[in-house]
Short mmCIF file of C-alpha atoms in Angstrom, two decimals:
data_model
loop_
_atom_site.label_atom_id
_atom_site.label_comp_id
_atom_site.label_asym_id
_atom_site.label_seq_id
_atom_site.Cartn_x
_atom_site.Cartn_y
_atom_site.Cartn_z
CA MET A 839 0.01 0.11 0.11
CA THR A 840 1.24 3.47 -0.84
CA SER A 841 -0.05 6.65 0.26
CA SER A 842 0.44 10.20 -0.93
CA PRO A 843 -0.36 13.76 0.30
CA PRO A 844 -4.22 14.68 -0.23
CA PRO A 845 -4.67 16.97 -3.18
CA GLY A 846 -4.32 20.53 -2.16
CA THR A 847 -2.45 19.72 1.04
CA ALA A 848 0.79 21.85 1.41
CA GLU A 849 3.60 19.97 2.56
CA PRO A 850 7.45 20.46 2.88
CA ALA A 851 9.75 18.91 0.25
CA ARG A 852 10.95 16.23 2.54
CA ALA A 853 7.61 14.55 2.74
CA ALA A 854 6.88 14.65 -1.01
CA SER A 855 7.81 10.79 -1.69
CA PRO A 856 5.08 8.23 -1.36
CA LEU A 857 5.05 6.12 1.78
CA THR A 858 4.73 2.33 1.17
CA ILE A 859 3.06 0.55 4.06
CA SER A 860 3.88 -3.27 4.30
CA GLU A 861 1.31 -4.13 6.88
CA GLN A 862 -1.39 -2.43 8.76
CA GLY A 863 -4.33 -3.42 11.01
CA ALA A 864 -6.10 -2.85 14.29
CA PHE A 865 -7.04 -4.85 17.37
CA TRP A 866 -8.03 -4.37 21.21
CA VAL A 867 -6.01 -5.26 24.11
CA GLY A 868 -7.01 -5.53 27.76
CA VAL A 869 -10.61 -6.83 27.03
CA GLY A 870 -12.28 -7.70 30.41
CA ARG A 871 -15.63 -8.84 31.21
CA LYS A 872 -18.00 -6.88 33.60
CA PRO A 873 -21.45 -8.35 34.65
CA THR A 874 -24.12 -5.82 34.11
CA GLU A 875 -27.95 -5.97 34.75
CA ALA A 876 -28.38 -6.57 30.83
CA GLY A 877 -25.63 -9.23 30.85
CA THR A 878 -21.74 -9.35 30.41
CA ALA A 879 -20.10 -6.36 28.92
CA ALA A 880 -16.52 -5.87 27.50
CA GLU A 881 -14.68 -3.87 30.07
CA ALA A 882 -12.15 -0.96 29.25
CA ALA A 883 -10.43 -2.38 26.44
CA MET A 884 -7.91 -0.35 24.47
CA TYR A 885 -7.93 0.21 20.58
CA VAL A 886 -4.70 -0.26 18.73
CA GLN A 887 -4.11 0.78 15.19
CA TYR A 888 -0.84 -0.14 13.59
CA GLN A 889 1.13 0.41 10.56
CA ILE A 890 4.48 -1.01 9.42
CA PRO A 891 6.46 0.64 6.66
CA ALA A 892 8.16 -1.34 3.81
CA ASP A 893 11.21 0.50 4.49
CA LEU A 894 11.56 -0.48 8.27
CA ARG A 895 14.67 1.27 9.44
CA HIS A 896 14.34 1.09 13.22
CA PRO A 897 14.06 -2.03 15.29
CA LEU A 898 11.79 -0.63 17.93
CA PRO A 899 8.19 0.42 17.31
CA VAL A 900 6.84 3.51 18.55
CA VAL A 901 3.46 3.64 20.66
CA MET A 902 1.66 6.91 20.44
CA VAL A 903 -0.52 7.77 23.43
CA HIS A 904 -2.98 10.57 23.47
CA GLY A 905 -4.00 12.83 26.39
CA GLY A 906 -7.03 14.00 28.31
CA GLY A 907 -10.37 13.80 26.46
CA GLY A 908 -8.53 13.37 23.17
CA GLN A 909 -8.03 10.25 21.04
CA GLY A 910 -5.55 8.52 18.57
CA THR A 911 -6.44 11.03 15.95
CA ASP A 912 -4.28 13.57 17.59
CA TYR A 913 -1.31 11.68 15.83
CA LEU A 914 -3.01 10.81 12.79
CA SER A 915 -3.54 14.32 11.38
CA THR A 916 -3.23 17.86 12.42
CA PRO A 917 -6.21 19.91 13.10
CA ASP A 918 -5.64 21.66 9.84
CA GLY A 919 -5.48 18.58 7.73
CA ARG A 920 -1.73 17.87 7.43
CA PRO A 921 -0.18 14.52 8.05
CA GLY A 922 0.43 13.90 11.72
CA TRP A 923 3.26 12.34 13.62
CA ALA A 924 2.14 8.80 12.96
CA THR A 925 2.95 9.48 9.24
CA ARG A 926 6.15 11.20 9.90
CA PHE A 927 7.51 8.55 12.05
CA LEU A 928 6.57 5.92 9.55
CA GLN A 929 8.28 7.92 6.75
CA ALA A 930 11.36 7.86 9.01
CA GLY A 931 11.13 4.07 9.14
CA TYR A 932 9.47 3.42 12.48
CA ALA A 933 6.56 0.88 12.92
CA VAL A 934 3.85 2.85 14.51
CA TYR A 935 0.94 2.01 16.96
CA VAL A 936 -1.51 4.54 17.66
CA VAL A 937 -3.81 3.81 20.81
CA ASP A 938 -7.40 5.22 21.81
CA ARG A 939 -7.17 4.80 25.57
CA PRO A 940 -10.05 2.94 27.35
CA GLY A 941 -13.14 5.08 27.20
CA HIS A 942 -11.89 7.37 24.34
CA GLY A 943 -12.24 7.27 20.53
CA ARG A 944 -12.75 3.87 19.28
CA SER A 945 -12.49 2.35 22.81
CA PRO A 946 -16.16 3.15 23.60
CA TYR A 947 -17.31 4.73 26.74
CA HIS A 948 -20.33 3.34 28.53
CA PRO A 949 -21.34 4.49 32.03
CA ASP A 950 -22.52 0.96 33.04
CA VAL A 951 -18.77 -0.34 32.55
CA LEU A 952 -16.67 2.84 33.36
CA GLY A 953 -18.79 4.77 35.64
CA PRO A 954 -21.08 8.07 35.29
CA ILE A 955 -19.58 10.88 33.26
CA GLU A 956 -18.64 13.50 35.70
CA GLY A 957 -18.91 17.25 34.88
CA SER A 958 -19.88 19.06 31.76
CA ALA A 959 -19.02 18.35 28.11
CA PRO A 960 -15.82 19.62 26.81
CA THR A 961 -16.15 23.35 25.84
CA TYR A 962 -14.61 25.52 23.17
CA GLU A 963 -13.66 28.05 25.85
CA PHE A 964 -11.55 25.35 27.87
CA ILE A 965 -10.13 23.81 24.80
CA ARG A 966 -9.02 27.28 23.35
CA TRP A 967 -7.38 28.22 26.68
CA LEU A 968 -5.47 24.98 26.85
CA PHE A 969 -4.44 24.53 23.14
CA CYS A 970 -4.58 27.81 21.30
CA ASP A 971 -4.25 30.62 23.77
CA GLY A 972 -2.19 33.40 21.96
CA ALA A 973 -3.34 32.09 18.48
CA GLY A 974 -3.06 34.93 16.03
CA ARG A 975 -0.11 36.67 17.74
CA PRO A 976 3.16 36.83 15.74
CA GLY A 977 5.05 33.55 16.27
CA SER A 978 2.16 31.41 17.46
CA GLN A 979 2.19 27.99 16.11
CA TRP A 980 -1.37 27.34 16.38
CA PRO A 981 -2.77 26.63 12.87
CA GLY A 982 -5.92 28.97 13.13
CA SER A 983 -7.17 32.24 14.52
CA GLY A 984 -8.19 30.58 17.80
CA GLU A 985 -11.46 32.43 17.63
CA ILE A 986 -14.59 30.38 18.23
CA GLY A 987 -16.70 30.25 15.15
CA ASP A 988 -13.91 31.45 12.91
CA ASP A 989 -11.24 28.56 13.19
CA SER A 990 -11.76 25.47 11.37
CA ALA A 991 -8.71 23.82 13.11
CA LEU A 992 -10.44 24.55 16.41
CA ASP A 993 -13.61 22.98 15.16
CA GLN A 994 -11.73 19.81 14.15
CA LEU A 995 -9.92 19.55 17.54
CA MET A 996 -13.14 20.01 19.32
CA ALA A 997 -14.92 17.25 17.39
CA SER A 998 -12.38 14.77 18.71
CA GLN A 999 -12.85 15.63 22.45
CA GLY A 1000 -14.77 13.29 24.55
CA PRO A 1001 -15.46 12.86 28.43
CA THR A 1002 -12.72 12.58 31.00
CA LEU A 1003 -12.90 9.19 32.82
CA PRO A 1004 -14.36 9.57 36.46
CA THR A 1005 -10.99 9.16 38.50
CA PHE A 1006 -7.39 9.49 37.73
CA ALA A 1007 -6.76 6.26 39.60
CA GLU A 1008 -9.12 3.89 37.70
CA ASN A 1009 -8.10 5.47 34.45
CA GLU A 1010 -4.51 4.81 35.21
CA GLU A 1011 -5.11 1.23 36.23
CA GLN A 1012 -6.79 0.57 32.80
CA MET A 1013 -3.73 2.24 31.10
CA ARG A 1014 -1.33 -0.15 33.09
CA ARG A 1015 -3.39 -3.25 32.24
CA CYS A 1016 -3.89 -2.48 28.68
CA GLY A 1017 -0.38 -0.93 27.85
CA ALA A 1018 1.29 -4.05 29.58
CA GLU A 1019 -0.83 -6.38 27.36
CA LEU A 1020 0.21 -4.44 24.21
CA LEU A 1021 4.00 -4.77 25.04
CA ASP A 1022 3.41 -8.42 25.82
CA ARG A 1023 2.02 -8.73 22.22
CA ILE A 1024 4.47 -6.45 20.17
CA GLY A 1025 7.62 -6.59 22.17
CA PRO A 1026 10.16 -3.83 23.26
CA ALA A 1027 8.99 -0.36 22.22
CA VAL A 1028 9.36 3.41 22.55
CA LEU A 1029 6.45 5.09 24.29
CA ILE A 1030 5.42 8.58 23.08
CA THR A 1031 2.77 10.16 25.58
CA HIS A 1032 1.02 13.32 25.74
CA SER A 1033 -0.54 15.38 28.75
CA MET A 1034 -2.90 13.12 30.75
CA GLY A 1035 -1.60 10.22 28.92
CA ALA A 1036 1.82 10.55 30.61
CA PRO A 1037 0.97 7.89 33.45
CA PHE A 1038 0.65 5.33 30.67
CA GLY A 1039 4.43 5.48 30.17
CA TRP A 1040 5.31 5.73 33.94
CA LEU A 1041 3.13 2.70 34.74
CA VAL A 1042 3.70 0.41 31.76
CA ALA A 1043 7.40 0.84 32.35
CA ASP A 1044 6.94 -0.23 35.95
CA ALA A 1045 4.65 -3.20 35.05
CA ARG A 1046 6.81 -4.37 32.10
CA PRO A 1047 10.69 -3.91 33.02
CA GLY A 1048 12.70 -4.16 30.02
CA LEU A 1049 10.17 -3.66 27.47
CA VAL A 1050 10.08 0.05 27.53
CA LYS A 1051 13.15 1.22 25.84
CA ALA A 1052 12.46 5.11 25.77
CA ILE A 1053 9.72 7.48 26.88
CA VAL A 1054 9.06 10.77 24.95
CA SER A 1055 6.59 12.45 27.46
CA ILE A 1056 4.86 15.47 25.57
CA GLU A 1057 3.80 18.13 28.16
CA PRO A 1058 3.14 15.62 30.73
CA MET A 1059 0.60 16.26 33.49
CA GLY A 1060 1.62 17.62 36.82
CA PRO A 1061 3.34 19.08 38.65
CA PRO A 1062 4.03 16.11 41.05
CA PHE A 1063 1.39 15.38 43.70
CA ILE A 1064 -1.09 17.77 42.08
CA GLU A 1065 -4.78 17.51 42.92
CA LEU A 1066 -7.48 18.14 40.48
CA PRO A 1067 -11.08 18.54 41.90
CA GLY A 1068 -13.27 15.86 40.74
CA LEU A 1069 -10.47 13.83 39.12
CA GLY A 1070 -8.14 13.01 41.97
CA LYS A 1071 -4.58 13.45 43.09
CA LEU A 1072 -1.27 12.22 41.82
CA GLU A 1073 -0.73 10.73 45.09
CA TRP A 1074 2.28 8.61 44.24
CA GLY A 1075 4.19 11.74 42.62
CA LEU A 1076 3.52 11.43 39.02
CA THR A 1077 0.58 8.95 38.98
CA ALA A 1078 -2.49 8.45 40.89
CA ALA A 1079 -2.22 4.54 40.84
CA PRO A 1080 0.51 3.01 42.99
CA ILE A 1081 4.03 2.58 41.62
CA THR A 1082 6.96 0.84 42.62
CA TYR A 1083 9.54 2.62 44.85
CA GLU A 1084 12.67 1.29 46.36
CA PRO A 1085 12.83 1.15 49.45
CA PRO A 1086 9.05 0.18 49.23
CA ALA A 1087 6.47 2.58 50.10
CA ARG A 1088 3.24 1.05 51.24
CA THR A 1089 1.33 4.41 51.28
CA PRO A 1090 1.95 7.66 49.64
CA GLU A 1091 2.41 9.12 53.23
CA GLU A 1092 5.62 7.48 53.38
CA LEU A 1093 6.98 9.76 50.64
CA HIS A 1094 8.67 12.72 52.52
CA LEU A 1095 8.32 15.90 50.52
CA ARG A 1096 9.60 19.36 50.31
CA LEU A 1097 9.03 22.21 47.94
CA ARG A 1098 11.96 22.92 45.68
CA GLU A 1099 12.28 26.44 44.32
CA ALA A 1100 12.10 26.73 40.63
CA GLY A 1101 14.88 29.33 40.30
CA GLY A 1102 13.47 30.94 37.20
CA ASP A 1103 11.09 33.72 36.20
CA GLY A 1104 7.65 32.32 35.27
CA LEU A 1105 8.45 28.82 36.74
CA GLN A 1106 6.54 27.18 39.54
CA ASP A 1107 7.94 25.75 42.63
CA CYS A 1108 7.38 22.03 42.60
CA LEU A 1109 7.51 19.16 45.25
CA VAL A 1110 10.35 16.66 45.34
CA GLN A 1111 11.48 14.08 47.89
CA ASP A 1112 12.80 15.55 51.05
CA GLU A 1113 16.58 14.31 51.22
CA GLN A 1114 16.84 15.43 54.92
CA ALA A 1115 13.95 13.39 55.90
CA GLY A 1116 15.73 10.13 55.06
CA PRO A 1117 16.95 8.07 52.01
CA VAL A 1118 15.36 9.35 48.71
CA ARG A 1119 13.30 6.47 47.26
CA SER A 1120 13.97 5.51 43.65
CA LEU A 1121 11.58 4.61 40.95
CA PRO A 1122 13.33 1.28 39.66
CA GLY A 1123 10.74 0.81 36.98
CA LEU A 1124 11.82 3.96 35.36
CA GLN A 1125 15.68 3.25 35.31
CA GLY A 1126 17.75 2.03 32.59
CA PHE A 1127 16.39 3.84 29.55
CA PRO A 1128 16.16 7.54 28.44
CA ILE A 1129 13.35 9.64 29.15
CA ALA A 1130 12.45 13.10 27.57
CA VAL A 1131 10.15 15.46 29.21
CA VAL A 1132 9.26 17.92 26.37
CA ALA A 1133 8.09 21.45 27.42
CA ALA A 1134 6.54 23.98 25.00
CA ASP A 1135 7.27 27.72 25.52
CA THR A 1136 3.72 29.11 25.62
CA SER A 1137 1.63 26.21 27.08
CA PRO A 1138 -0.20 26.57 30.34
CA PHE A 1139 2.01 23.39 31.43
CA ALA A 1140 5.22 25.21 30.72
CA PRO A 1141 5.67 26.58 34.29
CA PHE A 1142 6.09 22.98 35.88
CA GLN A 1143 7.63 20.77 33.43
CA HIS A 1144 10.96 21.08 34.96
CA GLY A 1145 9.23 19.75 38.41
CA VAL A 1146 8.26 16.53 36.35
CA ALA A 1147 11.87 16.24 35.10
CA ASP A 1148 13.33 16.95 38.46
CA TYR A 1149 11.18 14.45 40.32
CA LEU A 1150 12.13 11.58 37.77
CA ALA A 1151 15.89 12.53 38.07
CA GLN A 1152 15.73 12.63 41.87
CA ALA A 1153 14.17 9.17 41.80
CA GLY A 1154 17.09 7.67 39.54
CA ALA A 1155 15.67 7.99 36.18
CA ASP A 1156 17.54 9.11 33.01
CA ALA A 1157 15.22 12.00 32.52
CA GLU A 1158 16.16 15.13 30.52
CA LEU A 1159 14.05 18.39 30.17
CA LEU A 1160 13.74 19.04 26.42
CA ARG A 1161 12.52 22.55 26.14
CA LEU A 1162 11.45 23.12 22.42
CA ALA A 1163 12.56 26.80 22.68
CA ASP A 1164 16.02 25.53 23.34
CA LEU A 1165 15.93 23.83 20.07
CA GLY A 1166 14.88 26.83 18.12
CA LEU A 1167 11.08 25.74 18.05
CA THR A 1168 9.17 28.67 19.50
CA GLY A 1169 5.53 29.55 19.84
CA ASN A 1170 4.40 26.15 20.62
CA GLY A 1171 1.38 25.31 22.99
CA HIS A 1172 0.11 22.31 24.49
CA LEU A 1173 -0.45 20.24 21.25
CA PRO A 1174 2.97 20.44 19.36
CA MET A 1175 1.95 17.44 17.28
CA GLY A 1176 -0.93 19.56 15.95
CA GLU A 1177 0.78 23.00 15.27
CA LYS A 1178 2.36 24.58 12.30
CA ASN A 1179 5.71 23.39 12.91
CA SER A 1180 4.78 19.86 13.89
CA ASP A 1181 7.15 18.32 11.35
CA ASP A 1182 10.02 20.20 12.81
CA VAL A 1183 9.14 19.09 16.21
CA ALA A 1184 8.74 15.53 15.12
CA GLU A 1185 12.19 15.69 13.65
CA ALA A 1186 13.75 17.30 16.66
CA LEU A 1187 12.33 14.36 18.79
CA MET A 1188 13.53 11.67 16.35
CA THR A 1189 17.03 13.14 16.38
CA TRP A 1190 17.00 13.02 20.35
CA LEU A 1191 15.53 9.53 20.26
CA ASN A 1192 18.05 8.18 17.73
CA LYS A 1193 20.94 9.65 19.45
CA ARG A 1194 19.90 8.41 22.98
CA LEU A 1195 19.09 5.02 21.80
CA ALA A 1196 22.31 4.67 20.04
CA ASP A 1197 23.99 5.84 23.24
CA VAL A 1198 22.42 3.19 25.16
CA GLU A 1199 23.33 0.37 22.67
CA GLU A 1200 26.88 1.66 22.59
CA THR A 1201 27.18 1.53 26.44
CA SER A 1202 25.69 -1.91 26.51
CA ARG A 1203 28.44 -3.35 24.32
#
């Protein structure tokens, strides 16, 4: 199978050649069974769409995990209709697996299985604030005006938004279970996660030691130990669900914390473990492979991304804060895979990934 750009779609010259796919398909993982009054329902499965390029140049597949109320379409195309990161990674020779987390997209939500929907439907006002605040100003990478009723890209993004699952903890347990089953099926992989999908990476790496070879966490949720009304608290630092610490922590209260000053204008002070209260506990499941915490410069998440990277590094992870602005990529918000310079961001991430994986391979020889 070959694919070419849709007619009328402007693309950079580097993407002009057709893409040949040797294999593609879809399946669900984590299919549970839940008794209901009407009978037995399928419980919290995760949809997985995959494509393998004919020119397969990288041994590790890439699993792309969406955030919040989004779905896998975040990676399939941009809100203004250009090819998304799934295509760009395929063109670079990676096998790509794009998931719809349980209760999102093609992993259907039903309250009899996943609990009642909490809160109101996603609104234009909230999505505009989160993803395209500052649109229209010079240098903004959002591919539209950001004005409600006058931005087709915003309309496309809104159409993809669904409900947020009732609690962090339940949602994360589903990510852990389904993600672990996916890696059991496809083998070692690189995880690219976004926003509220970040715990997928932390928990799946913890559940399947040795099968996660790198994590690229785009604008991960945080800061550590944050509490969001109606959704829950990241009680275990970067997750609401329990994660393995060493020495073991039986309860979150055993994690002694202190507030670390950010040391920069516009940055938020964030919690880390308190070295003076005893030995710092490590996160053994997140060690032995590279992690990039990717921060955009105009995102509402920008003030605390250093706190995520700091917490990981303190716990022994090989974590690096990758600020897009430091790579010459400015004006990005919370959805860099959907913005005007999405191709440039993808190339920068692949450059980092290829270098770090090569470093790991060289060190292991």
